[in-house]
mmCIF file of C-alpha atoms in Angstrom:
data_model
loop_
_atom_site.group_PDB
_atom_site.id
_atom_site.type_symbol
_atom_site.label_atom_id
_atom_site.label_comp_id
_atom_site.label_asym_id
_atom_site.label_seq_id
_atom_site.Cartn_x
_atom_site.Cartn_y
_atom_site.Cartn_z
ATOM 1 C CA MET A 138 -7.562 31.075 -9.851
ATOM 2 C CA TYR A 139 -7.125 27.885 -11.863
ATOM 3 C CA PHE A 140 -4.643 24.989 -11.701
ATOM 4 C CA GLY A 141 -3.954 22.818 -14.728
ATOM 5 C CA HIS A 142 -1.728 22.147 -17.729
ATOM 6 C CA ILE A 143 -0.627 24.219 -20.697
ATOM 7 C CA VAL A 144 -0.556 22.106 -23.860
ATOM 8 C CA ASP A 145 0.750 22.707 -27.373
ATOM 9 C CA ASN A 146 -1.332 22.503 -30.550
ATOM 10 C CA LYS A 147 -0.838 18.739 -30.597
ATOM 11 C CA GLY A 148 -2.221 18.370 -27.094
ATOM 12 C CA ASP A 149 1.136 17.535 -25.521
ATOM 13 C CA ILE A 150 1.602 18.942 -21.990
ATOM 14 C CA ILE A 151 4.219 21.686 -21.754
ATOM 15 C CA ASP A 152 3.999 22.435 -18.037
ATOM 16 C CA GLU A 153 1.845 22.414 -14.927
ATOM 17 C CA VAL A 154 0.684 25.984 -14.241
ATOM 18 C CA THR A 155 -1.491 28.228 -12.117
ATOM 19 C CA LEU A 156 -3.618 30.810 -13.949
ATOM 20 C CA VAL A 157 -5.042 33.914 -12.276
ATOM 21 C CA GLU A 158 -7.719 36.109 -13.864
ATOM 22 C CA MET A 159 -7.939 39.692 -12.642
ATOM 23 C CA PRO A 160 -11.058 41.768 -13.383
ATOM 24 C CA GLU A 161 -10.928 45.372 -14.569
ATOM 25 C CA GLY A 162 -9.778 47.712 -11.791
ATOM 26 C CA LYS A 163 -8.143 44.903 -9.790
ATOM 27 C CA SER A 164 -4.907 44.398 -11.731
ATOM 28 C CA TYR A 165 -1.572 46.217 -12.014
ATOM 29 C CA THR A 166 -2.650 47.884 -15.250
ATOM 30 C CA GLY A 167 -6.195 48.566 -14.058
ATOM 31 C CA GLN A 168 -7.420 46.562 -17.051
ATOM 32 C CA LYS A 169 -8.671 42.993 -17.289
ATOM 33 C CA GLN A 170 -5.596 40.819 -17.054
ATOM 34 C CA THR A 171 -4.552 37.149 -16.900
ATOM 35 C CA GLU A 172 -1.311 35.946 -15.327
ATOM 36 C CA ILE A 173 0.259 32.506 -15.772
ATOM 37 C CA PHE A 174 2.583 31.074 -13.128
ATOM 38 C CA CYS A 175 4.765 28.247 -14.424
ATOM 39 C CA HIS A 176 7.884 26.453 -13.240
ATOM 40 C CA GLY A 177 11.176 28.329 -13.622
ATOM 41 C CA GLY A 178 13.609 27.823 -16.442
ATOM 42 C CA GLN A 179 14.120 29.704 -19.691
ATOM 43 C CA PHE A 180 13.277 26.733 -21.921
ATOM 44 C CA VAL A 181 9.838 26.196 -20.332
ATOM 45 C CA LEU A 182 9.087 29.933 -20.472
ATOM 46 C CA ARG A 183 10.027 30.120 -24.152
ATOM 47 C CA ARG A 184 7.870 27.080 -25.015
ATOM 48 C CA ILE A 185 4.827 28.559 -23.260
ATOM 49 C CA LEU A 186 5.371 31.984 -24.828
ATOM 50 C CA ARG A 187 5.726 30.453 -28.292
ATOM 51 C CA GLU A 188 2.370 28.712 -27.964
ATOM 52 C CA ILE A 189 0.652 31.848 -26.672
ATOM 53 C CA LEU A 190 2.000 33.972 -29.546
ATOM 54 C CA LYS A 191 0.554 31.468 -32.032
ATOM 55 C CA LEU A 192 -2.899 32.530 -30.800
ATOM 56 C CA GLY A 193 -2.386 36.043 -32.204
ATOM 57 C CA ILE A 194 -1.321 37.580 -28.907
ATOM 58 C CA ARG A 195 1.714 39.841 -29.181
ATOM 59 C CA ALA A 196 4.626 40.284 -26.739
ATOM 60 C CA ALA A 197 4.524 43.352 -24.496
ATOM 61 C CA GLU A 198 6.762 46.300 -25.335
ATOM 62 C CA PRO A 199 9.201 47.733 -22.744
ATOM 63 C CA GLY A 200 7.218 49.470 -20.015
ATOM 64 C CA GLU A 201 3.869 48.631 -21.599
ATOM 65 C CA PHE A 202 2.232 47.311 -18.427
ATOM 66 C CA THR A 203 3.136 50.457 -16.480
ATOM 67 C CA ARG A 204 2.149 52.625 -19.453
ATOM 68 C CA ARG A 205 -1.277 50.955 -19.467
ATOM 69 C CA ALA A 206 -1.537 51.542 -15.701
ATOM 70 C CA PHE A 207 -0.959 55.255 -16.357
ATOM 71 C CA LEU A 208 -3.359 55.469 -19.292
ATOM 72 C CA SER A 209 -6.082 53.689 -17.327
ATOM 73 C CA GLY A 210 -5.697 56.218 -14.515
ATOM 74 C CA ARG A 211 -4.476 53.758 -11.861
ATOM 75 C CA ILE A 212 -1.250 55.729 -11.325
ATOM 76 C CA ASP A 213 -0.030 59.139 -12.481
ATOM 77 C CA LEU A 214 3.085 59.724 -14.586
ATOM 78 C CA ALA A 215 5.372 60.598 -11.661
ATOM 79 C CA ARG A 216 4.509 57.316 -9.966
ATOM 80 C CA ALA A 217 4.983 55.423 -13.237
ATOM 81 C CA GLU A 218 8.516 56.829 -13.539
ATOM 82 C CA ALA A 219 9.192 55.735 -9.955
ATOM 83 C CA VAL A 220 8.612 52.101 -10.998
ATOM 84 C CA ALA A 221 11.690 52.225 -13.259
ATOM 85 C CA ASP A 222 13.673 54.004 -10.527
ATOM 86 C CA LEU A 223 12.727 51.324 -7.998
ATOM 87 C CA ILE A 224 13.813 48.540 -10.342
ATOM 88 C CA GLY A 225 17.095 50.327 -11.075
ATOM 89 C CA SER A 226 17.869 51.320 -7.462
ATOM 90 C CA LYS A 227 21.403 50.391 -6.393
ATOM 91 C CA THR A 228 21.502 51.417 -2.734
ATOM 92 C CA GLU A 229 19.331 52.144 0.307
ATOM 93 C CA PHE A 230 19.022 55.858 -0.577
ATOM 94 C CA SER A 231 17.945 55.251 -4.189
ATOM 95 C CA TYR A 232 15.525 52.538 -3.058
ATOM 96 C CA MET A 233 13.930 54.796 -0.424
ATOM 97 C CA ALA A 234 13.549 57.747 -2.821
ATOM 98 C CA ALA A 235 11.989 55.557 -5.541
ATOM 99 C CA LYS A 236 9.667 53.832 -3.045
ATOM 100 C CA ASN A 237 8.484 57.180 -1.643
ATOM 101 C CA ASN A 238 7.702 58.483 -5.138
ATOM 102 C CA LEU A 239 5.919 55.245 -6.047
ATOM 103 C CA LEU A 240 3.749 55.670 -2.962
ATOM 104 C CA GLY A 241 2.859 59.179 -4.154
ATOM 105 C CA THR A 242 5.143 61.539 -2.198
ATOM 106 C CA MET A 243 6.151 63.499 -5.306
ATOM 107 C CA SER A 244 2.616 63.497 -6.696
ATOM 108 C CA GLU A 245 1.198 64.841 -3.428
ATOM 109 C CA GLY A 246 3.779 67.637 -3.303
ATOM 110 C CA ILE A 247 3.061 68.653 -6.896
ATOM 111 C CA GLU A 248 -0.695 68.420 -6.332
ATOM 112 C CA ALA A 249 -0.442 70.773 -3.307
ATOM 113 C CA ILE A 250 1.235 73.428 -5.482
ATOM 114 C CA ARG A 251 -1.324 72.851 -8.227
ATOM 115 C CA ARG A 252 -4.306 73.312 -5.901
ATOM 116 C CA LYS A 253 -2.995 76.657 -4.667
ATOM 117 C CA SER A 254 -2.255 77.696 -8.257
ATOM 118 C CA ILE A 255 -5.756 76.762 -9.429
ATOM 119 C CA ASP A 256 -7.319 78.688 -6.534
ATOM 120 C CA LEU A 257 -5.303 81.786 -7.428
ATOM 121 C CA LEU A 258 -6.109 81.397 -11.141
ATOM 122 C CA ALA A 259 -9.803 81.344 -10.241
ATOM 123 C CA GLU A 260 -9.409 84.685 -8.438
ATOM 124 C CA ILE A 261 -7.572 86.206 -11.396
ATOM 125 C CA GLU A 262 -10.137 84.928 -13.916
ATOM 126 C CA ALA A 263 -12.975 86.311 -11.788
ATOM 127 C CA SER A 264 -11.696 89.784 -12.638
ATOM 128 C CA VAL A 265 -11.762 88.789 -16.330
ATOM 129 C CA ASP A 266 -15.386 87.698 -16.071
ATOM 130 C CA TYR A 267 -16.367 90.832 -14.096
ATOM 131 C CA PRO A 268 -14.176 93.621 -15.510
ATOM 132 C CA GLU A 269 -16.279 96.330 -13.899
ATOM 133 C CA GLU A 270 -15.044 95.128 -10.508
ATOM 134 C CA ASP A 271 -11.446 96.292 -10.452
ATOM 135 C CA ILE A 272 -9.081 94.384 -8.220
ATOM 136 C CA GLU A 273 -8.595 96.452 -5.114
ATOM 137 C CA MET A 274 -5.105 97.100 -3.806
ATOM 138 C CA ARG A 275 -5.734 94.906 -0.766
ATOM 139 C CA ALA A 276 -6.872 92.007 -2.984
ATOM 140 C CA ARG A 277 -3.852 92.560 -5.231
ATOM 141 C CA ASP A 278 -1.485 92.347 -2.265
ATOM 142 C CA LYS A 279 -3.182 89.130 -1.159
ATOM 143 C CA MET A 280 -2.813 87.628 -4.639
ATOM 144 C CA LEU A 281 0.829 88.636 -4.762
ATOM 145 C CA ALA A 282 1.499 87.038 -1.380
ATOM 146 C CA GLU A 283 -0.170 83.822 -2.559
ATOM 147 C CA MET A 284 1.817 83.852 -5.798
ATOM 148 C CA ASN A 285 5.104 84.363 -3.948
ATOM 149 C CA TYR A 286 4.230 81.447 -1.654
ATOM 150 C CA ILE A 287 3.646 79.183 -4.682
ATOM 151 C CA ILE A 288 6.980 80.268 -6.177
ATOM 152 C CA LYS A 289 8.739 79.601 -2.858
ATOM 153 C CA GLU A 290 7.245 76.082 -2.646
ATOM 154 C CA ALA A 291 8.245 75.242 -6.225
ATOM 155 C CA LYS A 292 11.774 76.593 -5.734
ATOM 156 C CA GLY A 293 12.020 74.552 -2.536
ATOM 157 C CA LEU A 294 11.410 71.393 -4.551
ATOM 158 C CA ILE A 295 13.948 72.452 -7.201
ATOM 159 C CA SER A 296 16.591 72.964 -4.497
ATOM 160 C CA THR A 297 16.359 69.264 -3.547
ATOM 161 C CA TYR A 298 17.448 68.145 -7.010
ATOM 162 C CA ARG A 299 21.193 68.183 -6.293
ATOM 163 C CA SER A 300 20.687 65.543 -3.614
ATOM 164 C CA GLY A 301 18.041 63.847 -5.741
ATOM 165 C CA ARG A 302 20.371 63.576 -8.731
ATOM 166 C CA ILE A 303 23.016 61.961 -6.536
ATOM 167 C CA ILE A 304 20.456 59.496 -5.156
ATOM 168 C CA ARG A 305 19.303 58.537 -8.648
ATOM 169 C CA GLU A 306 22.447 58.858 -10.777
ATOM 170 C CA GLY A 307 25.166 58.458 -8.148
ATOM 171 C CA TYR A 308 27.703 60.695 -6.433
ATOM 172 C CA LYS A 309 30.622 61.312 -8.800
ATOM 173 C CA ILE A 310 34.129 61.037 -7.334
ATOM 174 C CA ALA A 311 37.160 61.542 -9.575
ATOM 175 C CA ILE A 312 40.665 60.388 -8.583
ATOM 176 C CA ALA A 313 43.200 62.726 -10.148
ATOM 177 C CA GLY A 314 46.800 63.877 -9.889
ATOM 178 C CA ARG A 315 50.127 63.681 -11.649
ATOM 179 C CA PRO A 316 51.337 60.426 -13.266
ATOM 180 C CA ASN A 317 52.524 57.711 -10.867
ATOM 181 C CA ALA A 318 50.988 59.414 -7.799
ATOM 182 C CA GLY A 319 49.107 56.232 -6.858
ATOM 183 C CA LYS A 320 45.712 56.955 -8.433
ATOM 184 C CA SER A 321 45.102 53.480 -9.826
ATOM 185 C CA SER A 322 46.296 51.876 -6.588
ATOM 186 C CA LEU A 323 43.776 53.934 -4.605
ATOM 187 C CA PHE A 324 41.079 53.132 -7.181
ATOM 188 C CA ASN A 325 41.656 49.397 -6.700
ATOM 189 C CA ILE A 326 41.743 49.727 -2.898
ATOM 190 C CA LEU A 327 38.406 51.574 -2.746
ATOM 191 C CA LEU A 328 36.872 48.985 -5.094
ATOM 192 C CA ASN A 329 38.396 46.060 -3.159
ATOM 193 C CA GLN A 330 39.497 44.561 -6.474
ATOM 194 C CA ASN A 331 42.285 44.935 -9.026
ATOM 195 C CA ARG A 332 40.361 46.777 -11.718
ATOM 196 C CA ALA A 333 43.017 49.247 -12.922
ATOM 197 C CA ILE A 334 46.507 48.348 -14.110
ATOM 198 C CA VAL A 335 49.173 49.440 -11.630
ATOM 199 C CA ALA A 336 52.763 49.915 -12.813
ATOM 200 C CA PRO A 337 55.753 52.056 -11.795
ATOM 201 C CA ILE A 338 55.842 53.559 -15.300
ATOM 202 C CA PRO A 339 54.274 57.064 -15.417
ATOM 203 C CA GLY A 340 51.369 57.363 -17.848
ATOM 204 C CA THR A 341 50.158 53.756 -17.576
ATOM 205 C CA THR A 342 46.512 54.906 -17.389
ATOM 206 C CA ARG A 343 45.688 56.469 -20.775
ATOM 207 C CA ASP A 344 41.903 56.715 -20.389
ATOM 208 C CA TYR A 345 39.499 56.856 -17.467
ATOM 209 C CA LEU A 346 37.847 53.906 -15.713
ATOM 210 C CA THR A 347 34.547 54.156 -13.805
ATOM 211 C CA GLU A 348 33.112 51.628 -11.353
ATOM 212 C CA TRP A 349 30.248 51.744 -8.839
ATOM 213 C CA ILE A 350 30.649 51.428 -5.083
ATOM 214 C CA ASP A 351 28.291 51.850 -2.123
ATOM 215 C CA LEU A 352 29.388 54.415 0.467
ATOM 216 C CA GLY A 353 27.002 54.783 3.391
ATOM 217 C CA GLY A 354 24.008 53.751 1.296
ATOM 218 C CA VAL A 355 24.771 56.227 -1.509
ATOM 219 C CA PRO A 356 25.651 54.984 -5.034
ATOM 220 C CA VAL A 357 29.088 56.356 -5.949
ATOM 221 C CA ALA A 358 30.579 56.468 -9.434
ATOM 222 C CA LEU A 359 34.323 56.262 -8.782
ATOM 223 C CA THR A 360 36.561 57.266 -11.698
ATOM 224 C CA ASP A 361 40.289 56.718 -12.134
ATOM 225 C CA THR A 362 41.702 59.311 -14.544
ATOM 226 C CA ALA A 363 44.887 59.622 -16.577
ATOM 227 C CA GLY A 364 47.803 61.438 -14.931
ATOM 228 C CA LEU A 365 47.916 65.145 -15.733
ATOM 229 C CA ARG A 366 51.202 66.448 -17.127
ATOM 230 C CA ARG A 367 52.651 67.964 -20.279
ATOM 231 C CA SER A 368 52.815 65.240 -22.908
ATOM 232 C CA SER A 369 53.883 65.011 -26.544
ATOM 233 C CA GLY A 370 52.014 61.743 -27.177
ATOM 234 C CA HIS A 371 48.642 62.030 -28.934
ATOM 235 C CA ILE A 372 47.008 59.148 -27.036
ATOM 236 C CA GLU A 373 48.125 60.453 -23.649
ATOM 237 C CA ARG A 374 46.944 63.982 -24.518
ATOM 238 C CA GLU A 375 43.497 62.600 -25.398
ATOM 239 C CA GLY A 376 43.432 60.743 -22.083
ATOM 240 C CA GLN A 377 44.250 63.954 -20.218
ATOM 241 C CA LYS A 378 41.535 65.810 -22.130
ATOM 242 C CA SER A 379 39.008 63.186 -21.010
ATOM 243 C CA ALA A 380 40.347 63.436 -17.455
ATOM 244 C CA ARG A 381 39.707 67.187 -17.330
ATOM 245 C CA THR A 382 36.115 66.641 -18.495
ATOM 246 C CA VAL A 383 35.624 64.069 -15.729
ATOM 247 C CA LEU A 384 37.005 66.543 -13.162
ATOM 248 C CA GLU A 385 34.631 69.281 -14.317
ATOM 249 C CA ASN A 386 31.611 66.985 -13.856
ATOM 250 C CA ALA A 387 32.727 65.414 -10.558
ATOM 251 C CA ASP A 388 30.992 66.185 -7.264
ATOM 252 C CA LEU A 389 34.251 65.539 -5.398
ATOM 253 C CA VAL A 390 37.887 65.319 -6.518
ATOM 254 C CA LEU A 391 40.450 63.164 -4.718
ATOM 255 C CA TRP A 392 43.733 64.801 -5.723
ATOM 256 C CA LEU A 393 46.696 62.524 -5.054
ATOM 257 C CA VAL A 394 50.125 63.968 -4.356
ATOM 258 C CA ASP A 395 53.314 61.917 -4.262
ATOM 259 C CA ILE A 396 55.036 63.612 -1.331
ATOM 260 C CA SER A 397 58.141 61.477 -1.818
ATOM 261 C CA SER A 398 58.843 63.412 -5.043
ATOM 262 C CA ARG A 399 61.256 66.348 -4.885
ATOM 263 C CA ASN A 400 59.068 69.205 -6.185
ATOM 264 C CA TRP A 401 55.625 68.095 -4.997
ATOM 265 C CA GLN A 402 54.850 71.380 -3.196
ATOM 266 C CA LYS A 403 55.660 73.532 -6.229
ATOM 267 C CA ASP A 404 53.749 71.190 -8.551
ATOM 268 C CA LEU A 405 50.709 71.171 -6.251
ATOM 269 C CA VAL A 406 50.341 74.962 -6.316
ATOM 270 C CA GLY A 407 50.168 74.958 -10.114
ATOM 271 C CA ASP A 408 47.887 71.932 -10.285
ATOM 272 C CA LEU A 409 45.257 73.350 -7.942
ATOM 273 C CA LYS A 410 45.049 76.580 -9.941
ATOM 274 C CA ARG A 411 43.602 74.550 -12.828
ATOM 275 C CA LEU A 412 40.654 73.343 -10.726
ATOM 276 C CA SER A 413 37.475 75.318 -10.098
ATOM 277 C CA PRO A 414 37.673 77.256 -6.798
ATOM 278 C CA ASN A 415 34.173 75.989 -5.934
ATOM 279 C CA LYS A 416 35.057 72.334 -6.478
ATOM 280 C CA ASP A 417 35.058 70.095 -3.387
ATOM 281 C CA ILE A 418 38.542 68.588 -3.079
ATOM 282 C CA ILE A 419 40.265 66.183 -0.737
ATOM 283 C CA LEU A 420 44.060 66.416 -1.018
ATOM 284 C CA LEU A 421 45.599 62.995 -0.450
ATOM 285 C CA TYR A 422 49.292 63.086 0.431
ATOM 286 C CA ASN A 423 50.343 59.616 -0.682
ATOM 287 C CA LYS A 424 53.492 57.527 -0.129
ATOM 288 C CA ILE A 425 54.129 58.803 3.417
ATOM 289 C CA ASP A 426 55.836 55.459 4.109
ATOM 290 C CA LYS A 427 58.727 56.637 1.918
ATOM 291 C CA LEU A 428 59.420 59.726 4.023
ATOM 292 C CA LYS A 429 62.409 59.490 6.356
ATOM 293 C CA HIS A 430 61.362 62.462 8.465
ATOM 294 C CA ARG A 431 57.686 62.163 9.468
ATOM 295 C CA SER A 432 57.858 65.600 11.091
ATOM 296 C CA LYS A 433 57.646 67.066 7.566
ATOM 297 C CA LEU A 434 54.224 65.512 6.947
ATOM 298 C CA PRO A 435 51.424 67.935 6.014
ATOM 299 C CA VAL A 436 48.831 68.458 8.729
ATOM 300 C CA ASP A 437 45.423 66.810 8.225
ATOM 301 C CA GLU A 438 43.046 69.758 8.103
ATOM 302 C CA LYS A 439 40.340 71.511 6.107
ATOM 303 C CA ASN A 440 40.763 74.788 4.254
ATOM 304 C CA GLY A 441 37.607 76.078 2.548
ATOM 305 C CA ASN A 442 36.405 73.394 0.107
ATOM 306 C CA THR A 443 39.692 71.501 0.463
ATOM 307 C CA LYS A 444 40.485 68.849 3.065
ATOM 308 C CA GLN A 445 43.916 67.231 3.536
ATOM 309 C CA VAL A 446 44.559 63.587 4.459
ATOM 310 C CA THR A 447 47.890 61.732 4.595
ATOM 311 C CA ILE A 448 47.852 58.143 3.312
ATOM 312 C CA SER A 449 49.954 55.302 1.973
ATOM 313 C CA CYS A 450 48.393 53.058 -0.640
ATOM 314 C CA ARG A 451 51.222 50.546 -0.139
ATOM 315 C CA THR A 452 50.968 50.153 3.657
ATOM 316 C CA LYS A 453 47.269 51.205 3.911
ATOM 317 C CA ILE A 454 48.086 53.969 6.421
ATOM 318 C CA GLY A 455 45.263 56.532 6.637
ATOM 319 C CA LEU A 456 42.881 54.639 4.332
ATOM 320 C CA GLN A 457 40.359 53.834 7.050
ATOM 321 C CA ARG A 458 40.203 57.529 7.911
ATOM 322 C CA LEU A 459 39.810 58.368 4.223
ATOM 323 C CA ARG A 460 36.807 56.035 3.903
ATOM 324 C CA LYS A 461 35.204 57.724 6.917
ATOM 325 C CA GLU A 462 35.886 61.190 5.448
ATOM 326 C CA LEU A 463 34.259 60.149 2.161
ATOM 327 C CA THR A 464 31.190 58.655 3.861
ATOM 328 C CA ASP A 465 30.741 61.696 6.132
ATOM 329 C CA HIS A 466 31.224 64.108 3.219
ATOM 330 C CA ILE A 467 28.619 62.368 1.037
ATOM 331 C CA ASN A 468 26.052 61.714 3.761
ATOM 332 C CA GLY A 469 26.339 65.335 4.857
ATOM 333 C CA SER A 470 24.658 66.368 1.612
ATOM 334 C CA MET A 471 21.953 63.699 1.743
ATOM 335 C CA PRO A 472 18.381 64.495 2.897
ATOM 336 C CA ASP A 473 16.314 62.626 5.474
ATOM 337 C CA LEU A 474 14.128 60.502 3.209
ATOM 338 C CA THR A 475 11.754 59.511 5.992
ATOM 339 C CA ASP A 476 9.815 62.777 5.791
ATOM 340 C CA GLN A 477 11.238 64.893 2.949
ATOM 341 C CA LEU A 478 10.147 65.127 -0.676
ATOM 342 C CA VAL A 479 13.161 64.967 -2.981
ATOM 343 C CA VAL A 480 13.148 65.665 -6.724
ATOM 344 C CA THR A 481 15.240 62.922 -8.360
ATOM 345 C CA SER A 482 14.144 63.386 -11.991
ATOM 346 C CA GLU A 483 15.746 65.943 -14.291
ATOM 347 C CA ARG A 484 12.438 66.092 -16.194
ATOM 348 C CA HIS A 485 10.588 67.072 -13.033
ATOM 349 C CA LYS A 486 13.203 69.695 -12.160
ATOM 350 C CA ARG A 487 13.023 71.193 -15.660
ATOM 351 C CA LYS A 488 9.224 71.392 -15.547
ATOM 352 C CA LEU A 489 9.327 73.046 -12.114
ATOM 353 C CA GLU A 490 11.857 75.605 -13.376
ATOM 354 C CA LEU A 491 9.601 76.457 -16.319
ATOM 355 C CA ALA A 492 6.602 76.707 -13.979
ATOM 356 C CA VAL A 493 8.533 79.123 -11.740
ATOM 357 C CA LYS A 494 9.383 81.228 -14.801
ATOM 358 C CA PHE A 495 5.683 81.608 -15.671
ATOM 359 C CA PHE A 496 4.691 82.128 -12.039
ATOM 360 C CA ARG A 497 7.226 84.966 -11.757
ATOM 361 C CA ARG A 498 5.693 86.572 -14.826
ATOM 362 C CA THR A 499 2.289 86.176 -13.169
ATOM 363 C CA ALA A 500 3.569 87.890 -10.026
ATOM 364 C CA GLY A 501 5.021 90.697 -12.137
ATOM 365 C CA GLY A 502 1.692 91.120 -13.905
ATOM 366 C CA ILE A 503 -0.182 91.336 -10.601
ATOM 367 C CA ARG A 504 2.338 93.807 -9.222
ATOM 368 C CA GLU A 505 2.146 96.057 -12.286
ATOM 369 C CA SER A 506 -1.675 95.790 -12.583
ATOM 370 C CA LEU A 507 -1.475 94.329 -16.096
ATOM 371 C CA SER A 508 -4.546 93.071 -17.945
ATOM 372 C CA PRO A 509 -6.135 90.142 -16.040
ATOM 373 C CA GLU A 510 -6.270 88.194 -19.324
ATOM 374 C CA LEU A 511 -2.460 88.395 -19.686
ATOM 375 C CA VAL A 512 -1.883 87.507 -16.032
ATOM 376 C CA ALA A 513 -4.253 84.522 -16.280
ATOM 377 C CA PHE A 514 -2.481 83.338 -19.455
ATOM 378 C CA GLU A 515 0.910 83.252 -17.701
ATOM 379 C CA MET A 516 -0.639 81.484 -14.702
ATOM 380 C CA ARG A 517 -2.184 78.787 -16.913
ATOM 381 C CA GLN A 518 1.166 78.246 -18.639
ATOM 382 C CA GLY A 519 2.789 77.600 -15.266
ATOM 383 C CA ILE A 520 0.027 75.176 -14.249
ATOM 384 C CA ASN A 521 0.436 73.340 -17.568
ATOM 385 C CA GLU A 522 4.126 72.742 -16.781
ATOM 386 C CA ILE A 523 3.150 71.361 -13.359
ATOM 387 C CA ASP A 524 0.545 69.110 -14.992
ATOM 388 C CA GLU A 525 3.160 67.565 -17.283
ATOM 389 C CA ILE A 526 4.957 66.179 -14.214
ATOM 390 C CA THR A 527 2.000 64.053 -13.121
ATOM 391 C CA GLY A 528 0.688 63.463 -16.633
ATOM 392 C CA ARG A 529 -2.519 65.492 -16.547
ATOM 393 C CA ILE A 530 -1.090 66.856 -19.785
ATOM 394 C CA TYR A 531 1.051 64.580 -21.956
ATOM 395 C CA ASN A 532 1.859 63.624 -25.510
ATOM 396 C CA GLU A 533 2.936 60.319 -27.028
ATOM 397 C CA GLU A 534 6.521 61.493 -27.571
ATOM 398 C CA ILE A 535 6.953 62.180 -23.843
ATOM 399 C CA LEU A 536 5.476 58.777 -22.959
ATOM 400 C CA ASP A 537 7.706 56.991 -25.504
ATOM 401 C CA ARG A 538 10.795 58.632 -24.009
ATOM 402 C CA ILE A 539 9.806 57.800 -20.416
ATOM 403 C CA PHE A 540 8.785 54.183 -20.950
ATOM 404 C CA ALA A 541 11.780 53.402 -23.188
ATOM 405 C CA ARG A 542 13.755 53.203 -19.889
ATOM 406 C CA PHE A 543 11.692 50.211 -18.742
ATOM 407 C CA CYS A 544 12.496 46.564 -19.305
ATOM 408 C CA ILE A 545 10.056 44.165 -20.976
ATOM 409 C CA GLY A 546 7.447 42.841 -18.553
ATOM 410 C CA LYS A 547 7.174 46.050 -16.521
#
């Protein structure tokens, strides 16, 4: 470690700095590295960088330091991806998942499957090397049991992706309903800010708005959609088309109903028929403050995937209960990140699915006593897919795509 001054080519002092030299194997990248610590401020940083670049040193590309750490063998590819996830984490859940993967939780889980796969491949290839020793039925049953165990473990990881996607990309909640049902008012209330325009004129919202909120430590993408009704206007029809796409992709739909309107019950029956029967829905009966006879209020209850809650966006009745329902609903689908491996990357999930496809073919080959060469080929293909997760096998195109997500300096 050194303390001194950085000077320009005229010898004028730019700043007082500390310089640290890190030998090979002792730095973030695993390579020989020098770090300069200067005083804060963009102007000082730019002056120092300008002088350094004059020496023929180039600026780092996005993700280059982490890419070098991977290429030098200090970290594997799954851990490298976790660096970007950690930097981009928005809530406690996304932070915990990224931290666990950076510490090697994902890599260890993948490596456990790989070790069992390699052991089984060795048994299969032994019968290729010694064809005169046919695989006995008992040995075949043992191989099949081992193969089924590997498939079960891989599928177990794949099954965590729904929660993992939510942790990484956010839980998607869409606010929907007929025009003037109070969607934008609810949107603003949940955000605690006036983000959407609220007006008594039906059809005010012509497109959708999305903002991020934190509900119980889970990142939530909350979307206010255009009111759904028959419309002759081109712009409003386009807004409704976008709204239906948002509803299809949402994890949860908050369907608002204006129960002060005359035909709300008849309208609701038709509206719900347009939604997927498997879609999680919370029916929000809004504007209860306008009802003269409270005895006619719908009962708060749950029916299948649909829950019912009575609220008033104007007087805030029922909104505290709604927040609790949302938090409980989301956290109910979240894993315990203290001791569970969760797949958060779509790339990892896709590679595991391909591995399972080849492993199933391997199991079929064992079961049907196919040529050991063919069975071994399918097994190797599955292992190759596993190896692409941790980067034992990679190509430059994959690395370019992964590290393009990083910011400069990481």
